[in-house]
PDB file of C-alpha atoms in Angstrom:
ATOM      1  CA  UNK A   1       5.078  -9.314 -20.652  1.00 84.00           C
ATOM      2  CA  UNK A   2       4.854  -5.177 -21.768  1.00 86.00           C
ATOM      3  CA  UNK A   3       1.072  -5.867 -21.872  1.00 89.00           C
ATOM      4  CA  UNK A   4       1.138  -6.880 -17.966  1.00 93.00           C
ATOM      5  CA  UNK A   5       3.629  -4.425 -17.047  1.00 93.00           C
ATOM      6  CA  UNK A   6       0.877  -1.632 -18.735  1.00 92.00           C
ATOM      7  CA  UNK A   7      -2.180  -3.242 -16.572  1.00 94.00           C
ATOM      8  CA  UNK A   8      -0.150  -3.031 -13.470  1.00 95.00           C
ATOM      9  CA  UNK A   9       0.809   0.428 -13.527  1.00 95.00           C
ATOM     10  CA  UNK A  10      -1.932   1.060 -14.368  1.00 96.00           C
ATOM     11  CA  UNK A  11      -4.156  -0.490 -11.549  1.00 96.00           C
ATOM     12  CA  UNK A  12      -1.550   1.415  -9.318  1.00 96.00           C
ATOM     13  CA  UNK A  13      -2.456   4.420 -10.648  1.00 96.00           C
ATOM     14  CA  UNK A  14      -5.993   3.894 -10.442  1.00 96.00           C
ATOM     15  CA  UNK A  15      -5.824   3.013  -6.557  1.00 96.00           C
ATOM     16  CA  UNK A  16      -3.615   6.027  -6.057  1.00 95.00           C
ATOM     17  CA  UNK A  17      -6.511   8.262  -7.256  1.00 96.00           C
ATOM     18  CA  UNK A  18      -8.648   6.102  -4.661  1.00 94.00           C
ATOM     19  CA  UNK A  19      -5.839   7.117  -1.748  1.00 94.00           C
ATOM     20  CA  UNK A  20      -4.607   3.049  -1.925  1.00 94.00           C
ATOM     21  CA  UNK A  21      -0.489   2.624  -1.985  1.00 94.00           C
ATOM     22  CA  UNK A  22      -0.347  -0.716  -3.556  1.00 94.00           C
ATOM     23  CA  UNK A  23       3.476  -2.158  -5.011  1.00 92.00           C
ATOM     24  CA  UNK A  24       3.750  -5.163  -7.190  1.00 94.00           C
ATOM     25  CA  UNK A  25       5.929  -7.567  -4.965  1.00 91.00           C
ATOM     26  CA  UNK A  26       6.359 -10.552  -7.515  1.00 91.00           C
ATOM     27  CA  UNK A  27       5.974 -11.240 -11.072  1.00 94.00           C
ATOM     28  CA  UNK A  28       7.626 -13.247 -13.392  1.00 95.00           C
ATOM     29  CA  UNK A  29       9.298 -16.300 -11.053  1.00 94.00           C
ATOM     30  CA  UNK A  30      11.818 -18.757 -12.638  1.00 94.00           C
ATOM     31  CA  UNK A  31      10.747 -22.394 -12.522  1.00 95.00           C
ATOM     32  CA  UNK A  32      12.720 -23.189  -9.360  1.00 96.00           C
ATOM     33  CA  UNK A  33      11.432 -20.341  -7.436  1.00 95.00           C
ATOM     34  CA  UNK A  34       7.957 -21.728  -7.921  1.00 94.00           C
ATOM     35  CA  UNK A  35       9.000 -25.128  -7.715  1.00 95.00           C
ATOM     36  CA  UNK A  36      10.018 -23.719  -4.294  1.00 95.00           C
ATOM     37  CA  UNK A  37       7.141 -22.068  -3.220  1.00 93.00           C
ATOM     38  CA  UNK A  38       5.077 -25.107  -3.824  1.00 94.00           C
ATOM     39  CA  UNK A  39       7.747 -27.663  -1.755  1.00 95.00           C
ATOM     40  CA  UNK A  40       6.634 -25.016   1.092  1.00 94.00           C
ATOM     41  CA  UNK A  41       4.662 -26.295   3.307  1.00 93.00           C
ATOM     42  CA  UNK A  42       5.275 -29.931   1.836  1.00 94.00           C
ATOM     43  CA  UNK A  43       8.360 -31.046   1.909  1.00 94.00           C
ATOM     44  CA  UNK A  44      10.120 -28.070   3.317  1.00 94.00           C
ATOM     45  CA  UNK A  45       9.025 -25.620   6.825  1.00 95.00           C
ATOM     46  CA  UNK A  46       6.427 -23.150   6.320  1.00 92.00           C
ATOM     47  CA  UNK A  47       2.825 -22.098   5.682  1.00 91.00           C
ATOM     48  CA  UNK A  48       1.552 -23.888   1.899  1.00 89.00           C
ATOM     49  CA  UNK A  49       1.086 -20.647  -0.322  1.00 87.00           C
ATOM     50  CA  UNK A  50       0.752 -22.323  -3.899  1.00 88.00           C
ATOM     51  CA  UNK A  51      -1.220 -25.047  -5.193  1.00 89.00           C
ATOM     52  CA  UNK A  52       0.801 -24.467  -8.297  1.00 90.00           C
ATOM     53  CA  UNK A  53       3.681 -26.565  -9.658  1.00 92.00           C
ATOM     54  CA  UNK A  54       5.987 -24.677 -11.811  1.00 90.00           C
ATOM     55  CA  UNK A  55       3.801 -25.324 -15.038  1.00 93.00           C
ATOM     56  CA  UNK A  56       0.666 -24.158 -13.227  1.00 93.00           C
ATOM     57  CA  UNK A  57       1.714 -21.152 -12.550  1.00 94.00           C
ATOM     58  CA  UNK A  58       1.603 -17.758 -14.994  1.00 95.00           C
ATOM     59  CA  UNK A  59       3.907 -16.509 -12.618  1.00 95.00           C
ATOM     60  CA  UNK A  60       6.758 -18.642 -14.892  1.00 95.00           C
ATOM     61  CA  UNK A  61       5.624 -17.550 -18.055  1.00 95.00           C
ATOM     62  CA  UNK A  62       5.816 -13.916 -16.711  1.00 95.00           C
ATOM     63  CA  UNK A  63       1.795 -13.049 -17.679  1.00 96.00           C
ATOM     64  CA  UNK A  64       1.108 -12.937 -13.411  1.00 96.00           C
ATOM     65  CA  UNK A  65       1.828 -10.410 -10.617  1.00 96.00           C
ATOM     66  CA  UNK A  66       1.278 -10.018  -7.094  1.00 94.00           C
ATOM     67  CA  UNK A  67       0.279  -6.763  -5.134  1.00 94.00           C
ATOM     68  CA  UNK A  68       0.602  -5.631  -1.159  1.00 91.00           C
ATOM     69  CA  UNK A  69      -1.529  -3.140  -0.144  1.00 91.00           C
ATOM     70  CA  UNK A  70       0.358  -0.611   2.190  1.00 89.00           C
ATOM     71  CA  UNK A  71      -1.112   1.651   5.132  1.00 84.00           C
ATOM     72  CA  UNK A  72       0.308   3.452   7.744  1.00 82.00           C
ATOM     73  CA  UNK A  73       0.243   0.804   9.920  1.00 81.00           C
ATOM     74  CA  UNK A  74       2.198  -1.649   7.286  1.00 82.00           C
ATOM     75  CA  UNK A  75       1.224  -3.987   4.770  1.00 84.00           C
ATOM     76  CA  UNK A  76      -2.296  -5.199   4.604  1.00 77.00           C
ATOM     77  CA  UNK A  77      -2.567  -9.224   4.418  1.00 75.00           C
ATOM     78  CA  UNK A  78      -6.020  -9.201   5.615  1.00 75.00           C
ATOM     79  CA  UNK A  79      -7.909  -9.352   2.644  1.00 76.00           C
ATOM     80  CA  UNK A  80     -10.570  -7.810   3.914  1.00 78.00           C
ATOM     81  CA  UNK A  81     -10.168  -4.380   3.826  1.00 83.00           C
ATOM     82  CA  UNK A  82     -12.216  -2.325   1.117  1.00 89.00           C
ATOM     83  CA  UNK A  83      -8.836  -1.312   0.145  1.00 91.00           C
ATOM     84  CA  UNK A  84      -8.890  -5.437  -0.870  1.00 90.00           C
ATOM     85  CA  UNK A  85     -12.310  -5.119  -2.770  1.00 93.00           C
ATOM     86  CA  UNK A  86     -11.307  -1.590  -4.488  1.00 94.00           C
ATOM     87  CA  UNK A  87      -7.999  -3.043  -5.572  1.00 94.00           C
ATOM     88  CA  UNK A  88     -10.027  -6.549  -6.898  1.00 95.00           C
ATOM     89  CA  UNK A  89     -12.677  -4.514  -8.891  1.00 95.00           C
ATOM     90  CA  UNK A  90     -10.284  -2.640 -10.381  1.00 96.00           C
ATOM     91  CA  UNK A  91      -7.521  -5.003 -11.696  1.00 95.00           C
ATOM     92  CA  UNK A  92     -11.031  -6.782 -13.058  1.00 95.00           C
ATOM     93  CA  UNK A  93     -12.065  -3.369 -14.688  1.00 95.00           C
ATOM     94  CA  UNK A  94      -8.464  -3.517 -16.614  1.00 95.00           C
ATOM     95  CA  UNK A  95      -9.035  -6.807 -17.855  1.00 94.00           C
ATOM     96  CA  UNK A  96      -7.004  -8.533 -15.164  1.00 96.00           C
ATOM     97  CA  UNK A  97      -8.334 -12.126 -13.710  1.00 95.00           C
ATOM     98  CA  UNK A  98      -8.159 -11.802 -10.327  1.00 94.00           C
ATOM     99  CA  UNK A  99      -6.800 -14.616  -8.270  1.00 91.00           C
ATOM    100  CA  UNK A 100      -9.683 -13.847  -5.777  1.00 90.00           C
ATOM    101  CA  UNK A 101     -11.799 -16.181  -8.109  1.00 92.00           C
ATOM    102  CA  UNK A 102      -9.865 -19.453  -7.487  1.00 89.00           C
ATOM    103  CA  UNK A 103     -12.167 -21.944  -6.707  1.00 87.00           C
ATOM    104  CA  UNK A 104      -9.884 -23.629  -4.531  1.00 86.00           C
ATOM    105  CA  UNK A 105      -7.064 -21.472  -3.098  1.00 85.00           C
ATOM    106  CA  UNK A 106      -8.669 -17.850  -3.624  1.00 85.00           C
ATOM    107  CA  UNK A 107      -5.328 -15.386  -3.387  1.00 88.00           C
ATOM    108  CA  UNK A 108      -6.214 -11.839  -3.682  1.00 87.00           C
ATOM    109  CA  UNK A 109      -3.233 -10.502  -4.426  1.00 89.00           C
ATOM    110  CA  UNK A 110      -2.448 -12.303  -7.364  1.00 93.00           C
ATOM    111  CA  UNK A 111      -3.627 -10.926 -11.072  1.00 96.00           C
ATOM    112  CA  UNK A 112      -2.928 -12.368 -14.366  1.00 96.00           C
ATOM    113  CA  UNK A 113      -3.484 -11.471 -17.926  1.00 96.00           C
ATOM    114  CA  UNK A 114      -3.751 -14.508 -20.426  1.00 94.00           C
ATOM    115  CA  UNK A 115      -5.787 -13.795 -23.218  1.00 91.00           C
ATOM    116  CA  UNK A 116      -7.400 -16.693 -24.612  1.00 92.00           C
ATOM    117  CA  UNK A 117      -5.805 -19.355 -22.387  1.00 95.00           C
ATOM    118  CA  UNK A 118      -7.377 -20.819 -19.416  1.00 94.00           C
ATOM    119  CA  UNK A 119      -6.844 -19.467 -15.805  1.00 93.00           C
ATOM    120  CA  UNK A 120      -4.391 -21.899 -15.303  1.00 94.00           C
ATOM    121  CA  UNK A 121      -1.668 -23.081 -18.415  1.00 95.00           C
ATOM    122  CA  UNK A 122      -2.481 -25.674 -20.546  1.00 96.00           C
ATOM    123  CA  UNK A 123      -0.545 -27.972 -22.686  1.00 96.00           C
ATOM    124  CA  UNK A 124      -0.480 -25.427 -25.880  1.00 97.00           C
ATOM    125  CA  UNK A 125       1.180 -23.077 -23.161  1.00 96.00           C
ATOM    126  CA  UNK A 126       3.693 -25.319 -22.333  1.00 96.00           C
ATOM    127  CA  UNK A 127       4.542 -26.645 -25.964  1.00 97.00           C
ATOM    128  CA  UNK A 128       4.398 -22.603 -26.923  1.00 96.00           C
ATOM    129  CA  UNK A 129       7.129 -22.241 -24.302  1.00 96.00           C
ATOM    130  CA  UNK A 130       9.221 -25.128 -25.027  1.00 96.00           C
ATOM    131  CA  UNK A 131       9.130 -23.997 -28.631  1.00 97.00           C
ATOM    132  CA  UNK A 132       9.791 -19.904 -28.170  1.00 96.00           C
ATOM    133  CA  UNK A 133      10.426 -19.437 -24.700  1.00 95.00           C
ATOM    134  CA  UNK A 134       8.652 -16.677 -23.013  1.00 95.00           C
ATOM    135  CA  UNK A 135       8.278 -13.990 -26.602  1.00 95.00           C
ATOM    136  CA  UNK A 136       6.067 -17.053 -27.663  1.00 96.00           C
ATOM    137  CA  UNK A 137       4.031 -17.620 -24.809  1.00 95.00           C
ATOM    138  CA  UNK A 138       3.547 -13.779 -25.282  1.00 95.00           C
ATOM    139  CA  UNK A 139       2.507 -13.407 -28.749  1.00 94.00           C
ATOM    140  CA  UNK A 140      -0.140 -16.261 -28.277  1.00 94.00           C
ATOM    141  CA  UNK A 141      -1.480 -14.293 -25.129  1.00 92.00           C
ATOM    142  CA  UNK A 142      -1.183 -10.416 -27.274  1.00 82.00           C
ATOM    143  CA  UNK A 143      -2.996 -11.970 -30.030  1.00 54.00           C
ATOM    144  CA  UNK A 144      -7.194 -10.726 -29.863  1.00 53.00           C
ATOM    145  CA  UNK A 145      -9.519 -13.323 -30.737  1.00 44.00           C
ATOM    146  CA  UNK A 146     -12.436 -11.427 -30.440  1.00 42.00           C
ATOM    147  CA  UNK A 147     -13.401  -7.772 -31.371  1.00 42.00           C
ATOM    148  CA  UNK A 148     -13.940  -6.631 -27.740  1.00 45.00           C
ATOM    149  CA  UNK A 149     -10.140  -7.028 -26.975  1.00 41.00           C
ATOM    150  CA  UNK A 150      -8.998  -4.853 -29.394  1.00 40.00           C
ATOM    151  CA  UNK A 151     -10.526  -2.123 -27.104  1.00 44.00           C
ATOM    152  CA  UNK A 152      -7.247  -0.636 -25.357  1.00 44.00           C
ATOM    153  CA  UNK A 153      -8.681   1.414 -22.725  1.00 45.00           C
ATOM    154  CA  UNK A 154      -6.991   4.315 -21.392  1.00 44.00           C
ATOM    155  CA  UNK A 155      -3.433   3.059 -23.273  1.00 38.00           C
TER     156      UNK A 155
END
């Protein structure tokens, strides 16, 4: 989504004026790489790292990203670094939701941007998708439903 891609160069550039390296290491995953994140952990070895089946995830509809934090000493996974809380607050101040407010699975490193839709995809997601592919689940998302989103920022 060029809307995401903005907010996440953005938020790098913002933590590099704070002296935090951050990368994007994921976003947009194809339905059978999340299919098998979520099997991880279940039915295959590993840690579980998603609650999210395939149409749970805004990582398929390419409107979700995930961040590392690097320091000297290598990639931060802690999460509890201020580096963590500086890199939160400010995906938040872009208009980012930050996957640090799941109720259930908090992930700090995840970010999405989905307009109007709920934090995870509903069924007008999916019937947007199966009808346009990803340019429709796009539009819906680009589309401001209130006057306050037409505010770009620093774009």
């Amino acid at each position: 989504m060029p809307a995401l891609k903005v907010k996440a160069y953005q938020l790098i550039q913002k933590l590099s004026l704070q002296g935090i390296d951050v990368e994007v290491s994921q976003g947009l995953r194809t339905w059978a790489e999340q299919e098998a994140l979520y099997a991880q952990g279940r039915t295959t070895i590993g840690p579980v790292v998603t609650h999210a089946k395939p149409e749970q995830s805004w990582h398929t509809f390419g409107c979700a990203f995930d961040v590392d934090i690097e320091t000297t000493a290598g990639l931060d996974w802690t999460g509890v670094s201020p580096a963590w809380q500086a890199c939160i607050s400010t995906g938040e101040a872009l208009g980012l939701y930050s996957g640090s407010e799941f109720r259930t699975f908090p992930d700090k490193p995840h970010f999405q941007l989905t307009g109007r839709f709920p934090v995870t995809p509903n069924q007008e997601v999916l019937d947007l998708y199966r009808s346009g592919g990803l340019q429709a689940v796009w539009a819906a998302i680009s589309v401001p439903t209130r006057t306050s989103d037409l505010d770009t920022g620093d774009l």
